[in-house]
Amino acid sequence: MASGQQSLFDTGPEPWELDAAELRVVASVVFAAGAEGPFDYEVPDQFCDAGRQECFAEAGRRLRVPLGRGDRPVVGYCVEVATQRASPRRLKKIVGVIDAQSLLSPAMLRLTRWMADYYLCPWGQVLEAVVPAGVRDQAGTREVRLLVATPGALARFDELKMRSKQQRKALELLAAAQQPMSPAELALLAGCSEAPLRALVKRRFIATAASRVAKRQLSAGPPGDGAADAGKEAKLRLNADQQAALDRITAALDAGRPAGLLLHGVTGSGKTEVYLQAIEHVASFGRQAIVLVPEISLTPQTVRRFRARFARVAVLHSHLSDAERHHHWQRIARGEVEVIVGARSAIFAPAPHLGLIIIDEEHETTFKQDVAPRYHARDVAWRRAQADEIPLVLGSATPSLEAWHRASAGEFELISLPKRVMNLPLPDVVTVDLRDPAQGRLSGGAITRPLHQAMAHALRDGGQVMLLLNRRGFSTHIQCPACGFVLKCEHCDLALTYHRAHATALCHYCDFETPPPTACLQCTSAAIRYGGLGTQKLEAEVKARFPEYPCARMDVDSTRGRGSHDKLLTAFHHGEIRILLGTQMIAKGLDFPNVTLVGVVNADTALHLPDFRAAERTFQLVAQVAGRTGRGKRGGRVIVQTLNPDHPAIAAAVRHNFAMFARHELAVRQAAKYPPFEAMIRVVVRGPSELAAKESAAHLAERIKRAAAKHEAAGAVRALGPATAPIARLRGDFRFHLQLHGGTPQLLNAFVRDALNGYVTPPEVRWIVDVDPWDMQ
């Protein structure tokens, strides 16, 4: 009986009960490219201390390991280290530890593991995206040789009756020092050259160690961002709605548990001040806050507000150099920063004392990454908030329907700011029906008579004007009226856009460009026509109509230079520019009290795209740009030019009525079984051969359908396609897509993962999987 019990319940000795010779340390490694892993490698004794109590190949560091039959040395991420009982199975050994300290905390490793599973992306690829290149390469640092006295060096020096006073002085200084010293520094203090020090190293009185130090001292922020005035501004007095919102956020903070809070406030309602005072509450007990904003909203205006309130702020954006990004990363990891303000990837900031996450303008599409890993910052932030047991605040005047639905279902708490600060009224909005000849465009231009008159009135009264047109370039297409030929990109199934400034026809997707033709390339007719309206043509029209008022254009083409975006907004703020026109850049989070008129030149540019979110994006864009006016005592007006004044998105935006739009659009989504009511995955297969890409897409669709058929919940899942993608050819590749709808994300993920297991395409065919897709092109 005793022997039977032992065979059933005795699992063998624990690792600490075994002799060291019977154990081995094993590191699990994943790679950013190629084989996914994880793969197990043995950690040699040289990478552990004498008792194997500490291993330098710890999780979160990068290791150099042999891979494949040829033992090709590659770099991978260590994701786990374990002590195991030695077995006959031989493991390859790691050959080097690259990082002096872990780049990823255990919590961040768990978060990236979840991302890899949820977004169907290799774990190593996720890790490579999370750790910035500047951190991996230790940008802004250089390797130096440092000196340290070996144990008992002075006593041994005296025992050997060494006579050099300079060498003894150097040893005394080094032994008394609290930290290693460079050879140049020690030689200066000892009053000698470096030659006597080299002799001490040779005789092992001094040991050397390599270390990395900063090449130069970096400032806490870029020049001109207001860092010098950090922490001097007093907090503003809140109105009743703001105070109620702040009380609910601080209550969630003090509760010490995860909470999702949707702060729905109309434009100009003072959401930012609520954020600032919530962060002050967090900082008062030594915790940190991450504030995510759209990249385009990282203006000096935004940055100054945070720096004026907090002394220690890190601002992360795409214009940082690798050295600056590495510098900020280290400051954040050391806990020296109170507030991290940044775009999408700032959600991965290594804040050791995180207490609050805020996502401003959470509806913005830029929070969804368009390359692998195709994560959405809102969902990653919620996962991180749950793991750290802290609140997540989502703020917007036009929330995404996903966030609104979760609030309606009770998963998130809804907080409302229904009025503007100082009880300022929302601007009056007037639609101009472009179908009505009586309200037609003047002289065939883009500006209708009502908009022209409103601009003239606003400018005469000393106000400023903003005009939105979400189309770059001068003319959106070049066409022959004789045969109908349209000049297209050689690599994409898209019309080229004419840019007059550089006299070129340009593809906005792949950057292919060619000189505009003087005659039709198909029928040689000289009657070539430049059609469509872009911001460059609008700028020319505005300058012709209002030559006495300074005008500027803000789009990707006019703000390519570093700092150009900031200079333009500063000039507009100071009144040096009276008319600012541009793409959606001008609709994001700007606060200019002297803007008394906003004109939406064409509200329909995105309304009829083959995308189930087209109406939502149209509503958000019109409502957001309308909110740029009426922020001062002079009030404001909005003129919306449209061919669809009765469309629910336009009608709701004109009334500043988000709830009205949400009710209608959610009903449409529910009837069609689209998000947020059902999960969705989009798969795109592409390749230079149309036939190969089409056949591969069909083969993958069959594999997914077979995988779904095995599951008892298969009836709840719909597989649509494959079909030609809305953009049939892009960057030289023909594209086909298929969509999966229904069930839960986990269920769809399981089907796709099963289908992709062993799926092999021709070498030139590639595919991507987009979980919770935001781009349907």
mmCIF file of C-alpha atoms in Angstrom, residues 207-325:
data_model
loop_
_atom_site.group_PDB
_atom_site.id
_atom_site.type_symbol
_atom_site.label_atom_id
_atom_site.label_comp_id
_atom_site.label_asym_id
_atom_site.label_seq_id
_atom_site.Cartn_x
_atom_site.Cartn_y
_atom_site.Cartn_z
ATOM 1 C CA ALA A 207 39.889 45.463 -12.751
ATOM 2 C CA THR A 208 38.188 46.889 -15.841
ATOM 3 C CA ALA A 209 34.540 46.742 -16.793
ATOM 4 C CA ALA A 210 32.695 47.968 -19.858
ATOM 5 C CA SER A 211 29.772 50.307 -19.302
ATOM 6 C CA ARG A 212 27.608 52.633 -21.362
ATOM 7 C CA VAL A 213 27.250 56.332 -20.611
ATOM 8 C CA ALA A 214 25.296 59.115 -22.260
ATOM 9 C CA LYS A 215 27.125 60.849 -25.102
ATOM 10 C CA ARG A 216 25.634 64.154 -24.023
ATOM 11 C CA GLN A 217 23.112 65.454 -21.543
ATOM 12 C CA LEU A 218 19.627 65.494 -23.057
ATOM 13 C CA SER A 219 16.986 67.952 -21.937
ATOM 14 C CA ALA A 220 13.706 66.809 -20.479
ATOM 15 C CA GLY A 221 11.928 68.029 -23.571
ATOM 16 C CA PRO A 222 12.512 69.522 -27.009
ATOM 17 C CA PRO A 223 13.514 73.193 -27.239
ATOM 18 C CA GLY A 224 10.604 75.583 -27.051
ATOM 19 C CA ASP A 225 8.114 73.172 -25.504
ATOM 20 C CA GLY A 226 7.701 75.174 -22.330
ATOM 21 C CA ALA A 227 9.768 72.877 -20.094
ATOM 22 C CA ALA A 228 11.350 75.879 -18.391
ATOM 23 C CA ASP A 229 7.976 76.908 -16.971
ATOM 24 C CA ALA A 230 7.097 73.411 -15.741
ATOM 25 C CA GLY A 231 4.833 73.129 -12.751
ATOM 26 C CA LYS A 232 4.039 76.847 -12.254
ATOM 27 C CA GLU A 233 0.402 77.070 -13.369
ATOM 28 C CA ALA A 234 -2.353 76.876 -10.771
ATOM 29 C CA LYS A 235 -5.288 74.603 -11.406
ATOM 30 C CA LEU A 236 -8.477 76.127 -12.745
ATOM 31 C CA ARG A 237 -11.776 76.273 -10.930
ATOM 32 C CA LEU A 238 -14.128 73.567 -12.175
ATOM 33 C CA ASN A 239 -17.798 73.994 -12.942
ATOM 34 C CA ALA A 240 -20.364 71.662 -11.395
ATOM 35 C CA ASP A 241 -20.251 69.117 -14.241
ATOM 36 C CA GLN A 242 -16.449 69.029 -14.274
ATOM 37 C CA GLN A 243 -16.296 68.619 -10.496
ATOM 38 C CA ALA A 244 -18.793 65.757 -10.615
ATOM 39 C CA ALA A 245 -16.710 64.066 -13.331
ATOM 40 C CA LEU A 246 -13.507 64.545 -11.321
ATOM 41 C CA ASP A 247 -15.151 63.154 -8.174
ATOM 42 C CA ARG A 248 -16.152 59.977 -10.016
ATOM 43 C CA ILE A 249 -12.642 59.517 -11.432
ATOM 44 C CA THR A 250 -10.932 60.095 -8.058
ATOM 45 C CA ALA A 251 -13.383 57.681 -6.436
ATOM 46 C CA ALA A 252 -12.298 55.038 -8.953
ATOM 47 C CA LEU A 253 -8.646 55.876 -8.224
ATOM 48 C CA ASP A 254 -9.122 55.576 -4.481
ATOM 49 C CA ALA A 255 -11.009 52.280 -4.840
ATOM 50 C CA GLY A 256 -7.818 50.557 -5.973
ATOM 51 C CA ARG A 257 -9.502 48.373 -8.569
ATOM 52 C CA PRO A 258 -9.754 48.420 -12.357
ATOM 53 C CA ALA A 259 -12.458 50.649 -13.798
ATOM 54 C CA GLY A 260 -13.306 51.832 -17.296
ATOM 55 C CA LEU A 261 -14.754 55.346 -17.443
ATOM 56 C CA LEU A 262 -16.059 56.968 -20.628
ATOM 57 C CA LEU A 263 -15.917 60.770 -20.313
ATOM 58 C CA HIS A 264 -18.329 62.056 -22.941
ATOM 59 C CA GLY A 265 -18.007 65.829 -23.089
ATOM 60 C CA VAL A 266 -19.063 68.194 -25.859
ATOM 61 C CA THR A 267 -16.288 70.119 -27.590
ATOM 62 C CA GLY A 268 -15.026 72.884 -25.301
ATOM 63 C CA SER A 269 -16.467 71.296 -22.144
ATOM 64 C CA GLY A 270 -13.124 71.273 -20.288
ATOM 65 C CA LYS A 271 -12.171 67.602 -20.453
ATOM 66 C CA THR A 272 -8.438 68.417 -20.373
ATOM 67 C CA GLU A 273 -8.723 70.268 -17.050
ATOM 68 C CA VAL A 274 -10.490 67.239 -15.568
ATOM 69 C CA TYR A 275 -7.613 65.056 -16.804
ATOM 70 C CA LEU A 276 -5.031 67.394 -15.263
ATOM 71 C CA GLN A 277 -6.655 67.448 -11.845
ATOM 72 C CA ALA A 278 -7.150 63.671 -11.878
ATOM 73 C CA ILE A 279 -3.439 63.278 -12.643
ATOM 74 C CA GLU A 280 -2.586 65.663 -9.776
ATOM 75 C CA HIS A 281 -4.520 63.339 -7.480
ATOM 76 C CA VAL A 282 -2.556 60.340 -8.781
ATOM 77 C CA ALA A 283 0.795 62.130 -8.510
ATOM 78 C CA SER A 284 0.032 63.181 -4.931
ATOM 79 C CA PHE A 285 0.562 59.604 -3.774
ATOM 80 C CA GLY A 286 3.624 58.917 -5.911
ATOM 81 C CA ARG A 287 1.972 57.215 -8.877
ATOM 82 C CA GLN A 288 2.420 57.856 -12.600
ATOM 83 C CA ALA A 289 -0.077 58.528 -15.395
ATOM 84 C CA ILE A 290 -0.044 57.720 -19.108
ATOM 85 C CA VAL A 291 -1.993 60.084 -21.380
ATOM 86 C CA LEU A 292 -2.512 58.901 -24.952
ATOM 87 C CA VAL A 293 -3.452 61.479 -27.573
ATOM 88 C CA PRO A 294 -3.598 61.237 -31.367
ATOM 89 C CA GLU A 295 -0.191 62.001 -32.901
ATOM 90 C CA ILE A 296 -1.671 64.983 -34.693
ATOM 91 C CA SER A 297 -2.826 66.465 -31.351
ATOM 92 C CA LEU A 298 0.685 66.506 -29.874
ATOM 93 C CA THR A 299 0.936 70.246 -30.497
ATOM 94 C CA PRO A 300 2.835 72.755 -28.341
ATOM 95 C CA GLN A 301 -0.588 73.870 -27.106
ATOM 96 C CA THR A 302 -1.250 70.393 -25.663
ATOM 97 C CA VAL A 303 2.281 69.879 -24.352
ATOM 98 C CA ARG A 304 2.405 73.294 -22.666
ATOM 99 C CA ARG A 305 -0.717 72.541 -20.633
ATOM 100 C CA PHE A 306 0.873 69.454 -19.114
ATOM 101 C CA ARG A 307 4.294 71.014 -18.596
ATOM 102 C CA ALA A 308 2.726 74.084 -17.002
ATOM 103 C CA ARG A 309 1.094 71.858 -14.392
ATOM 104 C CA PHE A 310 3.685 69.128 -13.773
ATOM 105 C CA ALA A 311 7.427 69.380 -13.263
ATOM 106 C CA ARG A 312 8.324 65.953 -14.650
ATOM 107 C CA VAL A 313 6.723 65.188 -17.999
ATOM 108 C CA ALA A 314 7.927 62.920 -20.815
ATOM 109 C CA VAL A 315 6.477 63.584 -24.261
ATOM 110 C CA LEU A 316 6.728 60.687 -26.725
ATOM 111 C CA HIS A 317 6.030 61.323 -30.400
ATOM 112 C CA SER A 318 7.267 60.318 -33.852
ATOM 113 C CA HIS A 319 9.624 63.292 -34.253
ATOM 114 C CA LEU A 320 11.869 62.199 -31.374
ATOM 115 C CA SER A 321 15.307 60.944 -32.308
ATOM 116 C CA ASP A 322 16.289 57.459 -31.162
ATOM 117 C CA ALA A 323 18.563 59.015 -28.529
ATOM 118 C CA GLU A 324 15.750 61.186 -27.159
ATOM 119 C CA ARG A 325 13.346 58.252 -27.071
#
